[in-house]
Amino acid sequence: MILAALEIDNYKQFHGQHRFEPPAQGIVGVIGTNGAGKTTLFEAIEWCLYNPREIVNDEVPPRGGVGATRVKVTLEDPRDGVRYVVERGLKKGAATAEVYREDQPEAPIVQGSRQTAEYVASRLIGLGHRAFVSTFFTRQKELTFFGNMRDTERRREVGRLLGLETIRDAQRAIGEERTQARADAESLKRQHGESTEGRDFAAEAEAAEREVTERSQEAEAAEGRVAAAGEVLLCARGDLERWRDLERRDAEFARVLERLDGDARVAEARRVSAGEELSRLEELDRSRIALVPVAGKEPDLAAAVAAHAVERERFARQRQLRTDREHADAASTEVARRLGRAVTDAAAASLEGWRWSAADASDPIRGAARLGAVIEALDVDGACERAVALARCELLVQERDQAGQKLHRYTEALRGLEGERVALVRDGDPAQLAERTRQAREMALQRAQAAATSAQGAAESRKKLEPIVAALEQEQFDGCCPTCFRTFTPDMAETTVAAFADSIDSLRAQEEALLREERTLRQEAAAHERAQREALDRAAKVEKLSGRLQEGARHVDEARQGYEHAVCACREAITGYGLPGEPTAEQVRSAQARADLLQRAAATLPLIRRLEEDARQAAERSEAAQRGLQELGEVAYDDAAHGAAEAALIEARDALARLAEIDRQLARRPAVEAERAAAGADLTRISAERDARARERAAIGLDPAALTAAAEAEGVAMAEERAALDGRTAALAALTEAMSRRTRLAEEHARIAKLVERADARTRAADALDRMYREFTRFDQYVAERVTPQLAEHTGELLAAVTEGKYDRVEFDENYGLEIYDGADEKFPMDDFSGGERDVAALCARLALSRMVGGQAAHPPGFLVLDEVFGSLDRERRAQVLETLGSLAASTEAFHQLFIISHVDDVRASPIFNQIWRVTETAEGVSQLQDVTLMSGADEL
């Protein structure tokens, strides 16, 4: 699967919509400062596909609530070209996700957040989240796995990428459980020893049984005492109940007598109240005589008050009409003032007839009508049309001049780019020169290797002769001649030493000459390599300039068309408006000032018409008020006389009301006299009934002393029964406690007996866990034996591709340490190679590891992200790694797309990139994505 497109809406610091469309095959550079959001782009892919726990949904929406979050990843199967879309979103905290074919969006394959992640892991890609990240994402630290890391750290990190953390976590958990099992077994054995030390379990059980028997006998005796006390209490309660029955009957008669006493008190109160009410009625009858003459004045007083009220209404009407006339006159004056102010505020004094005089102020209706006629005679539309025409022509003239300047600037920039390209190809085609220098470098390296081999042969021959000469010089003749294989004799020694010494000197001189030749040739090869890199840089610049020239030519054509269009539009506008020529700035300002003047005057017309109507209405109100005053005539109203008449009327009406109330109360006198007589009769009847009830109560014969004695006897019997019950409760509690102690003792004996069984079980569990732990220890070795051959094969293929077959075979040790074969059967560790060669080999090994992990998938991801892998490299090694990546992308199908994230400035200039995307951060902390592949050319043009 390759990445066809990435769409991001409001994901973390990326506000708004961003779309990312990489090429189907190639390398994309993602550049920008640290913290700008480069890694967040690819984190969005991880979140969309798998929604892992490491990326918390609550932290995904951007700050500020700019909108709903949505990420859409489009994956393409390069085998059949089918595109699948994975879309995940967040809106108001709710998550949505679905997978569908791009050509069938109406028929989702799967929906739901969890279902989408499971489908991606099992079907669409076929890798779980951790395996996908191991394949898809590579950081700077991971490029040092096979170079600078220690064995243990390297084995742990490679195991993490291979998904072995779960195995190691399980082994750690087994080890902790094994330790706990052993500790539990020791603790249980120690508890058993402490619990059994100095104890006789049989004696303890016998004593507990004996105590239970004794407590059972005590409980039976206490039960007998409770039964006897109950019989005594029953007799005492019978006697007490008889006396209490007499007490209840006596109490009933007492309540009856108390009720009769209450009725007598109520009847007496009724008789006294009736007498007092009769006395009050006699007093009211005497006061009625004085109220009759006052109440008789009420009709005359009511007529006088009504006459005063009519005159008061006429007086109030007169005062209101005078106020209305004054307000109307003031409104007319205000209208005249506002009309004068409107004339002044319009600032149109230069218009003929636009003034406000004293005559206008005295007659604002006529003045407003005159001003309205002046405004209606103005040609406002004509003045505005002329001002607009002149301003439009002036703007078109400015646009034409700007278009001409832009055409000139673009033409000069294009001419400069053409000059740069001519300078770069002045000495010939850089690509052909790079090929020639590459061939020369290889030839020099081959000759240097031949010289080194010859020097090594001369050295080996010299080293064989030197021990023989040394032995002969020390008169040791047990050796043989290396040419004829005869044993040396003393007479041959001197001649042989001299001959061998000459040969040694000749071989040494030959070796030194060959080594000098090797050094010279390697220096020559290095010079050719530098020339090759310079030629490649020039070739990349030429290719880049070609693209910029094409883009620049397009910009020049567009600028020329824009200039010609501006010239035509300017000419047509001047002709269309009927102007004699291009307007001057003074003409434009004058026309605009005239249009503004007329517009200001015209804008006052609604106000003037409204004020004219206000003046007319004020005049009409003043005239109506004057007519009302004339119709009303003279008014005479005395407010004091009106008040005195109203007070006298109120007094007469109060007298009438009091007379009516007195008559109503005097009508109750017969009923009050009857109530007093009935109350006296009730008192006589109640007294006779009370005497009869008192005699019946005395006949009952209640003896309070006997009742008290019976109650005391019952109390004594109850106390005796309570004591018997307490004794029985104590005996039963003692029996229950004894039985509980017996049960607890039996349970404790059983628990102590099981401690041994539990200790044995935990010991067996610890032994089983120990065996499991040792098996897991051998798991790393098993994995290394199975993985390293395949990893070495993939690494060798990649390394051969980028070194053109110089290194094509590698091996990994049990700690994943990398060893490289140097063109023969001899292998060397990474430390024996140069820094650039180590970087290339480590990169190939890491990519091979990604290839292995991704190979487990049903549809392996064909894209890889390298995140800040150049941070610790100098410029030269950085260029070598970039060249390696370019070779890998061109020579293997395993990595269709490479995304290289970097904040290093010179990475952008590398010729390996097919596209360059830049991530920037605004002052508000918002990230933005921009395609800058051809931006430099566009900036200059």
mmCIF file of C-alpha atoms in Angstrom, residues 452-650:
data_model
loop_
_atom_site.group_PDB
_atom_site.id
_atom_site.type_symbol
_atom_site.label_atom_id
_atom_site.label_comp_id
_atom_site.label_asym_id
_atom_site.label_seq_id
_atom_site.Cartn_x
_atom_site.Cartn_y
_atom_site.Cartn_z
ATOM 1 C CA ALA A 452 48.434 -2.253 -2.891
ATOM 2 C CA THR A 453 48.210 -5.942 -3.814
ATOM 3 C CA SER A 454 51.674 -5.825 -5.461
ATOM 4 C CA ALA A 455 53.111 -4.002 -2.460
ATOM 5 C CA GLN A 456 51.624 -6.624 -0.168
ATOM 6 C CA GLY A 457 53.249 -9.410 -2.296
ATOM 7 C CA ALA A 458 56.633 -7.684 -2.146
ATOM 8 C CA ALA A 459 56.280 -7.292 1.613
ATOM 9 C CA GLU A 460 55.417 -10.959 2.063
ATOM 10 C CA SER A 461 58.496 -12.014 -0.013
ATOM 11 C CA ARG A 462 60.689 -9.653 1.981
ATOM 12 C CA LYS A 463 59.343 -11.003 5.288
ATOM 13 C CA LYS A 464 60.238 -14.590 4.194
ATOM 14 C CA LEU A 465 63.889 -13.637 3.416
ATOM 15 C CA GLU A 466 64.567 -11.497 6.508
ATOM 16 C CA PRO A 467 64.447 -14.436 9.059
ATOM 17 C CA ILE A 468 66.818 -16.482 6.856
ATOM 18 C CA VAL A 469 69.370 -13.665 6.697
ATOM 19 C CA ALA A 470 69.138 -13.126 10.424
ATOM 20 C CA ALA A 471 69.676 -16.849 11.091
ATOM 21 C CA LEU A 472 72.678 -17.083 8.734
ATOM 22 C CA GLU A 473 74.252 -14.020 10.283
ATOM 23 C CA GLN A 474 73.999 -15.772 13.688
ATOM 24 C CA GLU A 475 75.596 -18.931 12.099
ATOM 25 C CA GLN A 476 72.432 -20.978 12.366
ATOM 26 C CA PHE A 477 72.499 -23.325 9.340
ATOM 27 C CA ASP A 478 69.495 -25.531 10.053
ATOM 28 C CA GLY A 479 67.343 -23.709 7.531
ATOM 29 C CA CYS A 480 66.839 -24.391 3.805
ATOM 30 C CA CYS A 481 67.268 -22.205 0.768
ATOM 31 C CA PRO A 482 63.863 -20.929 -0.345
ATOM 32 C CA THR A 483 64.790 -21.471 -4.025
ATOM 33 C CA CYS A 484 66.675 -24.771 -4.207
ATOM 34 C CA PHE A 485 65.658 -26.173 -0.803
ATOM 35 C CA ARG A 486 69.257 -27.292 0.017
ATOM 36 C CA THR A 487 70.606 -27.080 3.554
ATOM 37 C CA PHE A 488 72.917 -24.103 4.158
ATOM 38 C CA THR A 489 76.665 -24.746 4.854
ATOM 39 C CA PRO A 490 79.121 -22.276 6.401
ATOM 40 C CA ASP A 491 80.871 -21.645 3.118
ATOM 41 C CA MET A 492 77.575 -20.758 1.476
ATOM 42 C CA ALA A 493 76.453 -18.341 4.194
ATOM 43 C CA GLU A 494 78.407 -15.248 3.199
ATOM 44 C CA THR A 495 77.426 -15.468 -0.463
ATOM 45 C CA THR A 496 73.831 -16.241 0.351
ATOM 46 C CA VAL A 497 73.522 -13.391 2.912
ATOM 47 C CA ALA A 498 74.846 -10.904 0.361
ATOM 48 C CA ALA A 499 72.456 -12.103 -2.343
ATOM 49 C CA PHE A 500 69.443 -12.140 -0.018
ATOM 50 C CA ALA A 501 70.338 -8.676 1.353
ATOM 51 C CA ASP A 502 70.262 -7.271 -2.172
ATOM 52 C CA SER A 503 66.896 -8.960 -2.782
ATOM 53 C CA ILE A 504 65.501 -7.575 0.490
ATOM 54 C CA ASP A 505 66.617 -4.043 -0.391
ATOM 55 C CA SER A 506 65.112 -4.369 -3.852
ATOM 56 C CA LEU A 507 61.803 -5.693 -2.462
ATOM 57 C CA ARG A 508 61.696 -2.923 0.156
ATOM 58 C CA ALA A 509 62.283 -0.258 -2.515
ATOM 59 C CA GLN A 510 59.645 -1.865 -4.724
ATOM 60 C CA GLU A 511 57.159 -1.981 -1.793
ATOM 61 C CA GLU A 512 57.731 1.673 -0.937
ATOM 62 C CA ALA A 513 57.344 2.718 -4.582
ATOM 63 C CA LEU A 514 54.099 0.742 -4.884
ATOM 64 C CA LEU A 515 52.740 2.236 -1.651
ATOM 65 C CA ARG A 516 53.587 5.742 -2.906
ATOM 66 C CA GLU A 517 51.830 4.922 -6.152
ATOM 67 C CA GLU A 518 48.785 3.654 -4.191
ATOM 68 C CA ARG A 519 48.601 6.859 -2.151
ATOM 69 C CA THR A 520 48.928 8.973 -5.273
ATOM 70 C CA LEU A 521 46.198 7.018 -7.033
ATOM 71 C CA ARG A 522 43.861 7.219 -4.029
ATOM 72 C CA GLN A 523 44.414 10.978 -3.855
ATOM 73 C CA GLU A 524 43.624 11.100 -7.555
ATOM 74 C CA ALA A 525 40.461 9.058 -6.901
ATOM 75 C CA ALA A 526 39.447 11.447 -4.122
ATOM 76 C CA ALA A 527 39.977 14.391 -6.462
ATOM 77 C CA HIS A 528 37.812 12.682 -9.095
ATOM 78 C CA GLU A 529 35.178 12.018 -6.426
ATOM 79 C CA ARG A 530 35.114 15.694 -5.460
ATOM 80 C CA ALA A 531 34.852 16.647 -9.115
ATOM 81 C CA GLN A 532 32.020 14.131 -9.537
ATOM 82 C CA ARG A 533 30.117 15.619 -6.613
ATOM 83 C CA GLU A 534 30.643 19.128 -7.998
ATOM 84 C CA ALA A 535 29.392 17.982 -11.408
ATOM 85 C CA LEU A 536 26.382 16.289 -9.837
ATOM 86 C CA ASP A 537 25.612 19.463 -7.902
ATOM 87 C CA ARG A 538 25.813 21.463 -11.136
ATOM 88 C CA ALA A 539 23.609 18.915 -12.914
ATOM 89 C CA ALA A 540 21.023 19.173 -10.133
ATOM 90 C CA LYS A 541 21.149 22.966 -10.340
ATOM 91 C CA VAL A 542 20.753 22.813 -14.150
ATOM 92 C CA GLU A 543 17.709 20.538 -13.775
ATOM 93 C CA LYS A 544 16.262 22.778 -11.113
ATOM 94 C CA LEU A 545 16.918 25.902 -13.230
ATOM 95 C CA SER A 546 15.165 24.246 -16.184
ATOM 96 C CA GLY A 547 12.026 23.909 -14.109
ATOM 97 C CA ARG A 548 12.367 27.466 -12.854
ATOM 98 C CA LEU A 549 12.883 28.748 -16.424
ATOM 99 C CA GLN A 550 9.712 27.004 -17.580
ATOM 100 C CA GLU A 551 7.806 28.451 -14.651
ATOM 101 C CA GLY A 552 9.393 31.865 -15.243
ATOM 102 C CA ALA A 553 8.479 31.892 -18.932
ATOM 103 C CA ARG A 554 4.904 31.128 -17.963
ATOM 104 C CA HIS A 555 4.930 34.028 -15.482
ATOM 105 C CA VAL A 556 6.363 36.407 -18.136
ATOM 106 C CA ASP A 557 3.655 35.398 -20.634
ATOM 107 C CA GLU A 558 0.971 35.920 -18.000
ATOM 108 C CA ALA A 559 2.465 39.335 -17.077
ATOM 109 C CA ARG A 560 2.589 40.398 -20.782
ATOM 110 C CA GLN A 561 -1.038 39.365 -21.263
ATOM 111 C CA GLY A 562 -1.989 41.259 -18.112
ATOM 112 C CA TYR A 563 -0.205 44.413 -19.348
ATOM 113 C CA GLU A 564 -1.859 44.271 -22.772
ATOM 114 C CA HIS A 565 -5.253 43.734 -21.132
ATOM 115 C CA ALA A 566 -4.659 46.733 -18.816
ATOM 116 C CA VAL A 567 -3.699 49.000 -21.783
ATOM 117 C CA CYS A 568 -6.827 47.970 -23.692
ATOM 118 C CA ALA A 569 -9.110 48.401 -20.649
ATOM 119 C CA CYS A 570 -7.681 51.897 -19.948
ATOM 120 C CA ARG A 571 -8.167 53.055 -23.567
ATOM 121 C CA GLU A 572 -11.725 51.667 -23.759
ATOM 122 C CA ALA A 573 -12.730 53.336 -20.469
ATOM 123 C CA ILE A 574 -11.477 56.818 -21.537
ATOM 124 C CA THR A 575 -13.270 56.510 -24.860
ATOM 125 C CA GLY A 576 -16.431 55.056 -23.307
ATOM 126 C CA TYR A 577 -16.758 57.901 -20.780
ATOM 127 C CA GLY A 578 -16.206 60.492 -23.513
ATOM 128 C CA LEU A 579 -13.087 61.979 -21.882
ATOM 129 C CA PRO A 580 -10.598 63.984 -24.002
ATOM 130 C CA GLY A 581 -7.648 62.145 -22.445
ATOM 131 C CA GLU A 582 -6.261 60.620 -19.270
ATOM 132 C CA PRO A 583 -7.707 62.546 -16.291
ATOM 133 C CA THR A 584 -5.397 64.477 -13.986
ATOM 134 C CA ALA A 585 -5.454 64.027 -10.220
ATOM 135 C CA GLU A 586 -6.801 67.608 -9.857
ATOM 136 C CA GLN A 587 -9.710 66.829 -12.211
ATOM 137 C CA VAL A 588 -10.543 63.705 -10.225
ATOM 138 C CA ARG A 589 -10.455 65.572 -6.893
ATOM 139 C CA SER A 590 -12.553 68.485 -8.252
ATOM 140 C CA ALA A 591 -15.241 66.164 -9.662
ATOM 141 C CA GLN A 592 -15.369 64.196 -6.443
ATOM 142 C CA ALA A 593 -15.658 67.398 -4.367
ATOM 143 C CA ARG A 594 -18.567 68.632 -6.559
ATOM 144 C CA ALA A 595 -20.312 65.239 -6.232
ATOM 145 C CA ASP A 596 -19.786 65.233 -2.445
ATOM 146 C CA LEU A 597 -21.202 68.799 -2.215
ATOM 147 C CA LEU A 598 -24.367 67.906 -4.096
ATOM 148 C CA GLN A 599 -24.767 64.614 -2.188
ATOM 149 C CA ARG A 600 -24.505 66.453 1.152
ATOM 150 C CA ALA A 601 -27.169 68.931 0.079
ATOM 151 C CA ALA A 602 -29.410 66.192 -1.326
ATOM 152 C CA ALA A 603 -29.022 64.160 1.859
ATOM 153 C CA THR A 604 -30.738 66.951 3.827
ATOM 154 C CA LEU A 605 -33.946 66.846 1.727
ATOM 155 C CA PRO A 606 -35.750 64.209 3.908
ATOM 156 C CA LEU A 607 -34.879 66.213 7.039
ATOM 157 C CA ILE A 608 -36.078 69.502 5.526
ATOM 158 C CA ARG A 609 -39.358 67.951 4.362
ATOM 159 C CA ARG A 610 -39.885 66.407 7.781
ATOM 160 C CA LEU A 611 -39.159 69.741 9.544
ATOM 161 C CA GLU A 612 -41.536 71.499 7.140
ATOM 162 C CA GLU A 613 -44.277 69.077 8.183
ATOM 163 C CA ASP A 614 -43.375 69.570 11.888
ATOM 164 C CA ALA A 615 -43.686 73.371 11.484
ATOM 165 C CA ARG A 616 -47.070 73.012 9.820
ATOM 166 C CA GLN A 617 -48.336 70.703 12.593
ATOM 167 C CA ALA A 618 -47.082 73.140 15.322
ATOM 168 C CA ALA A 619 -48.948 76.041 13.688
ATOM 169 C CA GLU A 620 -52.120 73.975 13.517
ATOM 170 C CA ARG A 621 -51.869 73.029 17.227
ATOM 171 C CA SER A 622 -51.383 76.703 18.245
ATOM 172 C CA GLU A 623 -54.431 77.821 16.285
ATOM 173 C CA ALA A 624 -56.597 75.001 17.772
ATOM 174 C CA ALA A 625 -55.597 75.972 21.349
ATOM 175 C CA GLN A 626 -56.498 79.651 20.714
ATOM 176 C CA ARG A 627 -59.939 78.695 19.370
ATOM 177 C CA GLY A 628 -60.584 76.520 22.476
ATOM 178 C CA LEU A 629 -59.782 79.419 24.824
ATOM 179 C CA GLN A 630 -62.185 81.709 22.997
ATOM 180 C CA GLU A 631 -64.985 79.122 23.112
ATOM 181 C CA LEU A 632 -64.452 78.524 26.896
ATOM 182 C CA GLY A 633 -64.924 82.173 27.916
ATOM 183 C CA GLU A 634 -64.449 83.543 31.489
ATOM 184 C CA VAL A 635 -63.861 80.995 34.368
ATOM 185 C CA ALA A 636 -64.409 81.643 38.170
ATOM 186 C CA TYR A 637 -63.346 78.839 40.556
ATOM 187 C CA ASP A 638 -62.861 79.080 44.447
ATOM 188 C CA ASP A 639 -60.783 76.138 45.631
ATOM 189 C CA ALA A 640 -61.262 76.957 49.404
ATOM 190 C CA ALA A 641 -65.056 77.110 49.139
ATOM 191 C CA HIS A 642 -65.011 73.822 47.237
ATOM 192 C CA GLY A 643 -62.970 72.172 50.028
ATOM 193 C CA ALA A 644 -65.275 73.444 52.822
ATOM 194 C CA ALA A 645 -68.399 72.144 51.029
ATOM 195 C CA GLU A 646 -66.768 68.687 50.552
ATOM 196 C CA ALA A 647 -65.861 68.519 54.312
ATOM 197 C CA ALA A 648 -69.407 69.385 55.389
ATOM 198 C CA LEU A 649 -70.830 66.792 52.986
ATOM 199 C CA ILE A 650 -68.529 64.110 54.407
#
